[in-house]
Amino acid sequence: MSIGMDRPSGRVLVTGALGQIGTELVEALREKHGHKAVIATDIRESKGCQILDVMDKEGIEKLVHGENITEIYHLAALLSATGEKNPELCWKINVIGLENVISAAKKNNARLFSPSSIAVFGPDCPKIAPQITPLNPTTVYGKTKVVGEQLAITSGIDMRGIRYPGLISYKAPAGGGTTDYAVEIFHAALENGHYDCFVREDTRLPMMYMDDAIRATLELMDFPLEDLSEARGGYNISGCSFTAKALVESIQRHLPHFTCTFNPDIRQTYADSWPDEIQDDVAYNEWGWKANFDLDKIVDDMLENLKISERVATRSSGGSGDGSF
Ligand code: NAD
Ligand code: SER
């Protein structure tokens, strides 16, 4: 069957479903397709989520065939900070794991979404990163994402990706990335009134609110394949860019006594190798991408929702809070 050919629609598979993105993407996909149509899987155990290790090639193929999967959202990966601590494992999970998923998708004529990242860019990239520019990342994580983008074009299947910026959300913790400070800071501000940040205050990175990232993912996957260019391996999408200092100041609008110290560690070097901003004209022109959340709107929503979660947790000790579905 040729790429993009009409296929009867079956069920949806999500790998790495218990992570920061999966926790919200599964909810959104179940709202769209119905609860039973979406199979959530992860290497970790949790209610409503099946165990699936993306290193288990046969296991993936069996599940994809047996459950008639025709759409896959492949989120299982190691992120930049965890990946640099164990580069071999990062390569295995991010590249071999992806190849296993591609092979299963190919055999069942399934479409595949596999995220890329701003980590594909290296220090030679302009500070405002264009869609097309040499990709020379310094991290092994970034290199795995470049391979992923290339596989999207050479695999012979309908495979798409987005170069997500650092994602900010309140429903699940961030999973071991360099941009985690922009999530941790909210919890620390509410719980302790203080955060010790692991990047310098002038560190400026592209960021995005999870609502925008989930909407971008669904919008891209809804778009006809024939209208997308080879940028579909990893579209630049922009949310907003801000320094760590600007993030602190925005939080202080609500919590004037909040304080932050800055003690850069190894993650500073990864942050310094990435661009400050993202140019997303190609995504806008091809499939109409536009973000809704700026810095202050993200901060308002994060603090409001985390305060609500705190109140609910205090009232009832029965909440799961473990990423279960
Ligand atoms: P995360 O670390 O929060 O979640 C990843 C999930 O994968 C975890 O639940 C983990 O248990 C699971 N996993 C790990 N090894 C596995 C294996 N062998 N088999 C099956 N599952 C396994 O990550 P995330 O933030 O949800 O990111 C999802 C994807 O999006 C990744 O490809 C990541 O590189 C990409 N991305 C994320 C961000 C971000 O800021 N969160 C930014 C850019 C790109
Ligand atoms: N947010 C991710 C990380 O910091 C970027 O892919 O690793």
mmCIF file of C-alpha atoms and ligand atoms in Angstrom:
data_model
loop_
_atom_site.group_PDB
_atom_site.id
_atom_site.type_symbol
_atom_site.label_atom_id
_atom_site.label_comp_id
_atom_site.label_asym_id
_atom_site.label_seq_id
_atom_site.Cartn_x
_atom_site.Cartn_y
_atom_site.Cartn_z
ATOM 1 C CA MET A 1 0.000 0.000 0.000
ATOM 2 C CA SER A 2 1.450 3.409 -0.851
ATOM 3 C CA ILE A 3 2.138 6.245 1.595
ATOM 4 C CA GLY A 4 -0.906 8.356 2.440
ATOM 5 C CA MET A 5 -3.357 5.953 0.790
ATOM 6 C CA ASP A 6 -6.821 5.823 2.372
ATOM 7 C CA ARG A 7 -7.048 3.214 5.083
ATOM 8 C CA PRO A 8 -9.918 2.024 7.256
ATOM 9 C CA SER A 9 -9.527 3.660 10.647
ATOM 10 C CA GLY A 10 -8.721 1.394 13.580
ATOM 11 C CA ARG A 11 -7.454 2.142 17.074
ATOM 12 C CA VAL A 12 -4.866 4.584 18.372
ATOM 13 C CA LEU A 13 -1.699 3.580 20.274
ATOM 14 C CA VAL A 14 0.285 5.886 22.561
ATOM 15 C CA THR A 15 3.750 4.814 23.763
ATOM 16 C CA GLY A 16 5.359 6.545 26.760
ATOM 17 C CA ALA A 17 1.804 7.502 27.752
ATOM 18 C CA LEU A 18 2.530 8.169 31.444
ATOM 19 C CA GLY A 19 4.961 11.009 30.747
ATOM 20 C CA GLN A 20 4.471 14.777 30.728
ATOM 21 C CA ILE A 21 2.939 14.877 27.236
ATOM 22 C CA GLY A 22 1.269 11.454 27.241
ATOM 23 C CA THR A 23 -0.753 12.229 30.365
ATOM 24 C CA GLU A 24 -2.537 15.033 28.492
ATOM 25 C CA LEU A 25 -2.411 13.654 24.938
ATOM 26 C CA VAL A 26 -4.186 10.425 25.952
ATOM 27 C CA GLU A 27 -6.975 12.501 27.549
ATOM 28 C CA ALA A 28 -7.328 14.591 24.384
ATOM 29 C CA LEU A 29 -7.264 11.556 22.064
ATOM 30 C CA ARG A 30 -9.868 9.745 24.183
ATOM 31 C CA GLU A 31 -12.087 12.799 24.046
ATOM 32 C CA LYS A 32 -11.718 12.819 20.261
ATOM 33 C CA HIS A 33 -11.954 9.093 19.429
ATOM 34 C CA GLY A 34 -13.656 7.568 22.482
ATOM 35 C CA HIS A 35 -12.061 5.919 25.508
ATOM 36 C CA LYS A 36 -11.770 2.374 24.125
ATOM 37 C CA ALA A 37 -10.258 3.473 20.815
ATOM 38 C CA VAL A 38 -7.065 4.704 22.506
ATOM 39 C CA ILE A 39 -4.559 2.242 23.984
ATOM 40 C CA ALA A 40 -2.155 3.885 26.436
ATOM 41 C CA THR A 41 1.151 2.055 27.012
ATOM 42 C CA ASP A 42 4.340 2.718 28.968
ATOM 43 C CA ILE A 43 7.235 0.794 30.452
ATOM 44 C CA ARG A 44 5.926 1.830 33.872
ATOM 45 C CA GLU A 45 2.810 0.350 35.409
ATOM 46 C CA SER A 46 -0.329 2.360 36.074
ATOM 47 C CA LYS A 47 -4.092 1.907 36.025
ATOM 48 C CA GLY A 48 -5.582 2.212 32.535
ATOM 49 C CA CYS A 49 -2.164 1.846 30.885
ATOM 50 C CA GLN A 50 -0.680 -1.363 29.434
ATOM 51 C CA ILE A 51 2.978 -2.268 29.827
ATOM 52 C CA LEU A 52 4.889 -1.955 26.542
ATOM 53 C CA ASP A 53 8.657 -1.565 26.270
ATOM 54 C CA VAL A 54 9.546 0.060 22.933
ATOM 55 C CA MET A 55 12.695 -2.099 22.863
ATOM 56 C CA ASP A 56 10.408 -5.139 22.494
ATOM 57 C CA LYS A 57 10.018 -5.192 18.695
ATOM 58 C CA GLU A 58 7.872 -8.331 18.592
ATOM 59 C CA GLY A 59 5.655 -7.100 21.434
ATOM 60 C CA ILE A 60 4.949 -3.851 19.580
ATOM 61 C CA GLU A 61 4.174 -5.659 16.325
ATOM 62 C CA LYS A 62 1.858 -8.087 18.108
ATOM 63 C CA LEU A 63 -0.048 -5.265 19.798
ATOM 64 C CA VAL A 64 -0.279 -3.114 16.656
ATOM 65 C CA HIS A 65 -1.528 -6.031 14.563
ATOM 66 C CA GLY A 66 -3.733 -7.617 17.238
ATOM 67 C CA GLU A 67 -5.487 -4.390 18.203
ATOM 68 C CA ASN A 68 -5.770 -3.088 14.628
ATOM 69 C CA ILE A 69 -3.786 0.074 15.376
ATOM 70 C CA THR A 70 -3.840 2.584 12.516
ATOM 71 C CA GLU A 71 -2.444 5.655 14.333
ATOM 72 C CA ILE A 72 0.527 5.763 16.715
ATOM 73 C CA TYR A 73 1.754 8.587 18.958
ATOM 74 C CA HIS A 74 5.260 7.528 19.932
ATOM 75 C CA LEU A 75 6.249 9.438 23.074
ATOM 76 C CA ALA A 76 8.593 6.944 24.767
ATOM 77 C CA ALA A 77 12.060 8.524 24.943
ATOM 78 C CA LEU A 78 14.795 9.753 27.254
ATOM 79 C CA LEU A 79 14.993 13.555 27.420
ATOM 80 C CA SER A 80 18.113 15.697 27.272
ATOM 81 C CA ALA A 81 19.340 15.737 30.882
ATOM 82 C CA THR A 82 18.681 12.028 31.519
ATOM 83 C CA GLY A 83 19.949 11.172 28.042
ATOM 84 C CA GLU A 84 23.312 12.906 28.513
ATOM 85 C CA LYS A 85 23.844 10.945 31.736
ATOM 86 C CA ASN A 86 23.418 7.684 29.797
ATOM 87 C CA PRO A 87 24.059 8.359 26.093
ATOM 88 C CA GLU A 88 24.042 4.674 25.031
ATOM 89 C CA LEU A 89 20.669 4.048 26.596
ATOM 90 C CA CYS A 90 19.398 7.325 25.123
ATOM 91 C CA TRP A 91 20.441 6.201 21.627
ATOM 92 C CA LYS A 92 18.857 2.765 22.133
ATOM 93 C CA ILE A 93 15.491 4.010 23.374
ATOM 94 C CA ASN A 94 15.229 7.059 21.106
ATOM 95 C CA VAL A 95 16.565 5.528 17.862
ATOM 96 C CA ILE A 96 16.196 1.718 18.079
ATOM 97 C CA GLY A 97 12.870 2.132 19.925
ATOM 98 C CA LEU A 98 11.657 4.437 17.142
ATOM 99 C CA GLU A 99 12.820 1.994 14.452
ATOM 100 C CA ASN A 100 10.836 -0.761 16.187
ATOM 101 C CA VAL A 101 7.720 1.401 16.172
ATOM 102 C CA ILE A 102 8.238 2.368 12.505
ATOM 103 C CA SER A 103 8.555 -1.295 11.553
ATOM 104 C CA ALA A 104 5.260 -2.155 13.299
ATOM 105 C CA ALA A 105 3.556 0.898 11.746
ATOM 106 C CA LYS A 106 4.755 -0.130 8.294
ATOM 107 C CA LYS A 107 3.438 -3.688 8.626
ATOM 108 C CA ASN A 108 -0.006 -2.456 9.696
ATOM 109 C CA ASN A 109 -0.126 0.603 7.402
ATOM 110 C CA ALA A 110 -0.427 2.871 10.472
ATOM 111 C CA ARG A 111 0.258 6.613 10.605
ATOM 112 C CA LEU A 112 2.885 7.749 13.086
ATOM 113 C CA PHE A 113 3.508 10.889 15.134
ATOM 114 C CA SER A 114 6.985 11.055 16.668
ATOM 115 C CA PRO A 115 8.068 14.268 18.412
ATOM 116 C CA SER A 116 11.242 16.120 17.593
ATOM 117 C CA SER A 117 12.665 18.939 19.712
ATOM 118 C CA ILE A 118 14.426 22.291 19.703
ATOM 119 C CA ALA A 119 17.416 20.127 20.728
ATOM 120 C CA VAL A 120 18.009 19.332 17.016
ATOM 121 C CA PHE A 121 19.665 22.764 16.763
ATOM 122 C CA GLY A 122 23.280 23.319 17.739
ATOM 123 C CA PRO A 123 25.428 26.347 18.597
ATOM 124 C CA ASP A 124 25.870 27.217 14.896
ATOM 125 C CA CYS A 125 22.128 27.818 14.470
ATOM 126 C CA PRO A 126 20.947 31.460 14.334
ATOM 127 C CA LYS A 127 19.512 32.598 17.694
ATOM 128 C CA ILE A 128 16.102 32.794 16.009
ATOM 129 C CA ALA A 129 15.992 29.313 14.484
ATOM 130 C CA PRO A 130 14.585 28.992 10.963
ATOM 131 C CA GLN A 131 12.877 25.788 9.777
ATOM 132 C CA ILE A 132 15.731 24.993 7.423
ATOM 133 C CA THR A 133 19.238 25.358 8.816
ATOM 134 C CA PRO A 134 22.155 22.953 9.383
ATOM 135 C CA LEU A 135 21.359 20.649 12.305
ATOM 136 C CA ASN A 136 24.489 20.119 14.402
ATOM 137 C CA PRO A 137 23.342 19.355 17.952
ATOM 138 C CA THR A 138 25.970 18.815 20.643
ATOM 139 C CA THR A 139 23.811 16.523 22.818
ATOM 140 C CA VAL A 140 23.220 12.842 22.057
ATOM 141 C CA TYR A 141 19.528 13.561 22.694
ATOM 142 C CA GLY A 142 19.562 16.177 19.906
ATOM 143 C CA LYS A 143 21.338 13.755 17.560
ATOM 144 C CA THR A 144 18.633 11.104 18.168
ATOM 145 C CA LYS A 145 16.002 13.681 17.252
ATOM 146 C CA VAL A 146 17.790 14.559 13.988
ATOM 147 C CA VAL A 147 17.783 10.844 13.082
ATOM 148 C CA GLY A 148 14.067 10.704 13.929
ATOM 149 C CA GLU A 149 13.328 13.587 11.557
ATOM 150 C CA GLN A 150 15.281 11.880 8.775
ATOM 151 C CA LEU A 151 13.461 8.583 9.358
ATOM 152 C CA ALA A 152 10.135 10.403 9.015
ATOM 153 C CA ILE A 153 11.013 11.178 5.399
ATOM 154 C CA THR A 154 12.852 7.970 4.464
ATOM 155 C CA SER A 155 10.657 5.387 6.254
ATOM 156 C CA GLY A 156 8.051 5.233 3.493
ATOM 157 C CA ILE A 157 5.146 5.687 5.930
ATOM 158 C CA ASP A 158 2.968 8.668 6.886
ATOM 159 C CA MET A 159 5.155 9.906 9.732
ATOM 160 C CA ARG A 160 5.066 13.417 11.202
ATOM 161 C CA GLY A 161 6.736 15.343 13.987
ATOM 162 C CA ILE A 162 7.007 18.692 15.716
ATOM 163 C CA ARG A 163 10.117 20.312 17.189
ATOM 164 C CA TYR A 164 8.440 20.939 20.533
ATOM 165 C CA PRO A 165 9.880 23.808 22.578
ATOM 166 C CA GLY A 166 10.244 23.284 26.358
ATOM 167 C CA LEU A 167 6.768 22.287 27.516
ATOM 168 C CA ILE A 168 5.099 23.734 30.606
ATOM 169 C CA SER A 169 2.236 21.878 32.278
ATOM 170 C CA TYR A 170 0.725 21.051 35.657
ATOM 171 C CA LYS A 171 -0.876 17.598 35.211
ATOM 172 C CA ALA A 172 2.326 15.509 35.210
ATOM 173 C CA PRO A 173 5.913 16.275 36.216
ATOM 174 C CA ALA A 174 8.516 17.126 33.570
ATOM 175 C CA GLY A 175 10.540 14.058 32.584
ATOM 176 C CA GLY A 176 14.269 14.807 32.882
ATOM 177 C CA GLY A 177 14.849 17.603 30.390
ATOM 178 C CA THR A 178 16.847 20.830 30.415
ATOM 179 C CA THR A 179 13.681 22.931 30.319
ATOM 180 C CA ASP A 180 12.312 21.260 33.494
ATOM 181 C CA TYR A 181 13.163 24.401 35.537
ATOM 182 C CA ALA A 182 10.233 26.155 33.867
ATOM 183 C CA VAL A 183 7.889 23.547 35.397
ATOM 184 C CA GLU A 184 9.621 22.899 38.741
ATOM 185 C CA ILE A 185 9.641 26.619 39.538
ATOM 186 C CA PHE A 186 5.839 26.729 39.883
ATOM 187 C CA HIS A 187 5.726 23.861 42.382
ATOM 188 C CA ALA A 188 8.605 25.365 44.392
ATOM 189 C CA ALA A 189 7.015 28.831 44.369
ATOM 190 C CA LEU A 190 3.761 27.493 45.828
ATOM 191 C CA GLU A 191 5.284 24.954 48.221
ATOM 192 C CA ASN A 192 8.390 26.794 49.529
ATOM 193 C CA GLY A 193 8.241 30.372 48.232
ATOM 194 C CA HIS A 194 11.736 29.790 46.841
ATOM 195 C CA TYR A 195 13.397 28.038 43.882
ATOM 196 C CA ASP A 196 17.044 27.290 43.218
ATOM 197 C CA CYS A 197 17.204 27.410 39.428
ATOM 198 C CA PHE A 198 19.773 25.304 37.514
ATOM 199 C CA VAL A 199 20.231 27.796 34.668
ATOM 200 C CA ARG A 200 21.409 31.439 34.680
ATOM 201 C CA GLU A 201 18.799 34.160 34.964
ATOM 202 C CA ASP A 202 19.557 35.422 31.430
ATOM 203 C CA THR A 203 18.908 31.983 29.864
ATOM 204 C CA ARG A 204 16.327 32.503 27.162
ATOM 205 C CA LEU A 205 14.680 29.468 25.568
ATOM 206 C CA PRO A 206 11.653 28.717 23.395
ATOM 207 C CA MET A 207 8.794 27.440 25.595
ATOM 208 C CA MET A 208 5.184 26.428 25.081
ATOM 209 C CA TYR A 209 2.126 25.712 27.212
ATOM 210 C CA MET A 210 0.905 22.107 27.026
ATOM 211 C CA ASP A 211 -2.561 23.163 25.756
ATOM 212 C CA ASP A 212 -0.886 24.669 22.688
ATOM 213 C CA ALA A 213 1.375 21.620 22.204
ATOM 214 C CA ILE A 214 -1.542 19.149 22.340
ATOM 215 C CA ARG A 215 -3.595 21.273 19.946
ATOM 216 C CA ALA A 216 -0.625 21.523 17.545
ATOM 217 C CA THR A 217 -0.212 17.725 17.612
ATOM 218 C CA LEU A 218 -3.869 17.040 16.851
ATOM 219 C CA GLU A 219 -4.020 19.757 14.175
ATOM 220 C CA LEU A 220 -0.930 18.449 12.410
ATOM 221 C CA MET A 221 -2.235 14.864 12.446
ATOM 222 C CA ASP A 222 -5.601 16.004 11.027
ATOM 223 C CA PHE A 223 -3.950 17.676 8.033
ATOM 224 C CA PRO A 224 -3.879 15.881 4.645
ATOM 225 C CA LEU A 225 -0.453 14.377 4.021
ATOM 226 C CA GLU A 226 -0.303 15.626 0.432
ATOM 227 C CA ASP A 227 -0.421 19.256 1.670
ATOM 228 C CA LEU A 228 2.648 18.839 3.918
ATOM 229 C CA SER A 229 6.250 19.335 2.804
ATOM 230 C CA GLU A 230 9.328 17.448 4.003
ATOM 231 C CA ALA A 231 9.299 19.720 7.044
ATOM 232 C CA ARG A 232 6.771 17.180 8.371
ATOM 233 C CA GLY A 233 9.680 15.284 9.945
ATOM 234 C CA GLY A 234 9.910 18.091 12.502
ATOM 235 C CA TYR A 235 8.015 21.352 12.163
ATOM 236 C CA ASN A 236 9.297 24.398 14.017
ATOM 237 C CA ILE A 237 6.468 25.719 16.166
ATOM 238 C CA SER A 238 6.778 28.741 18.361
ATOM 239 C CA GLY A 239 4.991 29.373 21.638
ATOM 240 C CA CYS A 240 6.809 32.144 23.504
ATOM 241 C CA SER A 241 10.424 32.791 24.498
ATOM 242 C CA PHE A 242 11.511 34.219 27.816
ATOM 243 C CA THR A 243 14.456 34.325 30.197
ATOM 244 C CA ALA A 244 14.432 32.539 33.546
ATOM 245 C CA LYS A 245 14.416 36.019 35.153
ATOM 246 C CA ALA A 246 11.295 37.056 33.225
ATOM 247 C CA LEU A 247 9.597 33.843 34.381
ATOM 248 C CA VAL A 248 10.399 34.697 38.020
ATOM 249 C CA GLU A 249 9.035 38.233 37.565
ATOM 250 C CA SER A 250 5.844 36.951 36.004
ATOM 251 C CA ILE A 251 5.305 34.561 38.955
ATOM 252 C CA GLN A 252 5.992 37.461 41.373
ATOM 253 C CA ARG A 253 2.925 39.273 39.937
ATOM 254 C CA HIS A 254 0.922 36.689 41.926
ATOM 255 C CA LEU A 255 3.421 35.761 44.649
ATOM 256 C CA PRO A 256 5.358 38.955 45.466
ATOM 257 C CA HIS A 257 7.442 37.253 48.181
ATOM 258 C CA PHE A 258 8.673 34.468 45.874
ATOM 259 C CA THR A 259 12.486 34.394 45.566
ATOM 260 C CA CYS A 260 14.776 32.577 43.160
ATOM 261 C CA THR A 261 18.513 31.888 43.167
ATOM 262 C CA PHE A 262 20.464 30.798 40.102
ATOM 263 C CA ASN A 263 23.092 28.039 40.311
ATOM 264 C CA PRO A 264 23.828 26.745 36.817
ATOM 265 C CA ASP A 265 24.798 23.084 36.445
ATOM 266 C CA ILE A 266 25.651 20.936 33.396
ATOM 267 C CA ARG A 267 22.171 21.593 31.941
ATOM 268 C CA GLN A 268 23.270 25.203 31.328
ATOM 269 C CA THR A 269 25.578 23.965 28.551
ATOM 270 C CA TYR A 270 22.692 22.170 26.822
ATOM 271 C CA ALA A 271 20.515 25.277 27.139
ATOM 272 C CA ASP A 272 23.319 27.462 25.751
ATOM 273 C CA SER A 273 23.576 25.244 22.665
ATOM 274 C CA TRP A 274 19.890 25.796 21.762
ATOM 275 C CA PRO A 275 18.324 28.818 20.059
ATOM 276 C CA ASP A 276 16.517 31.633 21.898
ATOM 277 C CA GLU A 277 13.506 31.679 19.611
ATOM 278 C CA ILE A 278 11.825 29.664 16.893
ATOM 279 C CA GLN A 279 10.632 30.878 13.497
ATOM 280 C CA ASP A 280 7.453 28.989 12.661
ATOM 281 C CA ASP A 281 6.385 30.505 9.344
ATOM 282 C CA VAL A 282 6.479 27.114 7.557
ATOM 283 C CA ALA A 283 4.051 25.504 10.044
ATOM 284 C CA TYR A 284 1.831 28.597 9.827
ATOM 285 C CA ASN A 285 1.789 28.574 6.025
ATOM 286 C CA GLU A 286 1.344 24.805 5.611
ATOM 287 C CA TRP A 287 -1.179 23.912 8.315
ATOM 288 C CA GLY A 288 -2.096 27.198 9.983
ATOM 289 C CA TRP A 289 -0.188 26.831 13.283
ATOM 290 C CA LYS A 290 -0.607 29.690 15.786
ATOM 291 C CA ALA A 291 0.016 29.648 19.564
ATOM 292 C CA ASN A 292 -2.513 30.982 22.082
ATOM 293 C CA PHE A 293 -0.451 31.280 25.276
ATOM 294 C CA ASP A 294 2.136 33.976 26.078
ATOM 295 C CA LEU A 295 4.272 34.018 29.257
ATOM 296 C CA ASP A 296 1.797 35.802 31.560
ATOM 297 C CA LYS A 297 -1.108 33.665 30.364
ATOM 298 C CA ILE A 298 0.913 30.491 31.040
ATOM 299 C CA VAL A 299 1.837 31.696 34.530
ATOM 300 C CA ASP A 300 -1.762 32.694 35.369
ATOM 301 C CA ASP A 301 -3.100 29.306 34.260
ATOM 302 C CA MET A 302 -0.331 27.247 35.896
ATOM 303 C CA LEU A 303 -0.714 28.920 39.302
ATOM 304 C CA GLU A 304 -4.504 28.769 39.226
ATOM 305 C CA ASN A 305 -4.531 25.059 38.365
ATOM 306 C CA LEU A 306 -1.795 24.083 40.791
ATOM 307 C CA LYS A 307 -3.631 25.923 43.592
ATOM 308 C CA ILE A 308 -6.834 24.042 42.684
ATOM 309 C CA SER A 309 -4.947 20.702 42.689
ATOM 310 C CA GLU A 310 -3.461 21.550 46.102
ATOM 311 C CA ARG A 311 -6.916 22.341 47.510
ATOM 312 C CA VAL A 312 -8.359 19.101 46.088
ATOM 313 C CA ALA A 313 -5.425 17.094 47.483
ATOM 314 C CA THR A 314 -5.910 18.661 50.918
ATOM 315 C CA ARG A 315 -9.661 17.955 50.919
ATOM 316 C CA SER A 316 -9.395 14.342 49.766
ATOM 317 C CA SER A 317 -6.505 12.001 50.340
ATOM 318 C CA GLY A 318 -8.015 9.584 47.778
ATOM 319 C CA GLY A 319 -6.642 11.198 44.564
ATOM 320 C CA SER A 320 -4.271 9.004 42.542
ATOM 321 C CA GLY A 321 -1.778 11.688 41.431
ATOM 322 C CA ASP A 322 0.245 8.933 39.749
ATOM 323 C CA GLY A 323 -0.526 9.653 36.122
ATOM 324 C CA SER A 324 -3.102 6.827 35.933
ATOM 325 C CA PHE A 325 -5.930 7.096 33.405
HETATM 326 P P1 NAD B 1 8.597 11.998 29.679
HETATM 327 O O1 NAD B 1 9.969 11.650 30.101
HETATM 328 O O2 NAD B 1 7.748 12.778 30.585
HETATM 329 O O3 NAD B 1 7.825 10.667 29.277
HETATM 330 C C1 NAD B 1 8.421 9.636 28.560
HETATM 331 C C2 NAD B 1 7.740 8.334 28.942
HETATM 332 O O4 NAD B 1 8.398 7.275 28.242
HETATM 333 C C3 NAD B 1 7.841 8.022 30.442
HETATM 334 O O5 NAD B 1 6.552 7.823 30.985
HETATM 335 C C4 NAD B 1 8.680 6.742 30.499
HETATM 336 O O6 NAD B 1 8.267 5.844 31.514
HETATM 337 C C5 NAD B 1 8.438 6.168 29.113
HETATM 338 N N1 NAD B 1 9.523 5.268 28.676
HETATM 339 C C6 NAD B 1 10.840 5.368 28.893
HETATM 340 N N2 NAD B 1 11.486 4.328 28.353
HETATM 341 C C7 NAD B 1 10.547 3.548 27.770
HETATM 342 C C8 NAD B 1 10.574 2.323 27.057
HETATM 343 N N3 NAD B 1 11.721 1.673 26.827
HETATM 344 N N4 NAD B 1 9.414 1.815 26.576
HETATM 345 C C9 NAD B 1 8.245 2.450 26.814
HETATM 346 N N5 NAD B 1 8.143 3.600 27.508
HETATM 347 C C10 NAD B 1 9.286 4.135 27.982
HETATM 348 O O7 NAD B 1 8.718 12.715 28.259
HETATM 349 P P2 NAD B 1 7.701 13.741 27.580
HETATM 350 O O8 NAD B 1 8.056 15.100 28.041
HETATM 351 O O9 NAD B 1 6.315 13.256 27.708
HETATM 352 O O10 NAD B 1 8.214 13.642 26.070
HETATM 353 C C11 NAD B 1 7.593 12.808 25.101
HETATM 354 C C12 NAD B 1 8.310 13.034 23.774
HETATM 355 O O11 NAD B 1 8.288 14.424 23.443
HETATM 356 C C13 NAD B 1 9.790 12.626 23.758
HETATM 357 O O12 NAD B 1 10.113 12.133 22.488
HETATM 358 C C14 NAD B 1 10.508 13.934 23.990
HETATM 359 O O13 NAD B 1 11.810 13.914 23.446
HETATM 360 C C15 NAD B 1 9.610 14.892 23.228
HETATM 361 N N6 NAD B 1 9.768 16.281 23.674
HETATM 362 C C16 NAD B 1 9.372 16.676 24.917
HETATM 363 C C17 NAD B 1 9.553 18.005 25.303
HETATM 364 C C18 NAD B 1 9.139 18.492 26.667
HETATM 365 O O14 NAD B 1 9.462 19.633 27.011
HETATM 366 N N7 NAD B 1 8.416 17.689 27.462
HETATM 367 C C19 NAD B 1 10.128 18.922 24.415
HETATM 368 C C20 NAD B 1 10.560 18.466 23.179
HETATM 369 C C21 NAD B 1 10.342 17.145 22.805
HETATM 370 N N1 SER B 2 12.290 19.967 26.888
HETATM 371 C C1 SER B 2 13.187 19.015 26.302
HETATM 372 C C2 SER B 2 14.416 18.873 27.139
HETATM 373 O O1 SER B 2 14.752 19.808 27.816
HETATM 374 C C3 SER B 2 13.597 19.490 24.933
HETATM 375 O O2 SER B 2 13.409 18.454 24.065
HETATM 376 O O3 SER B 2 15.049 17.859 27.061
#
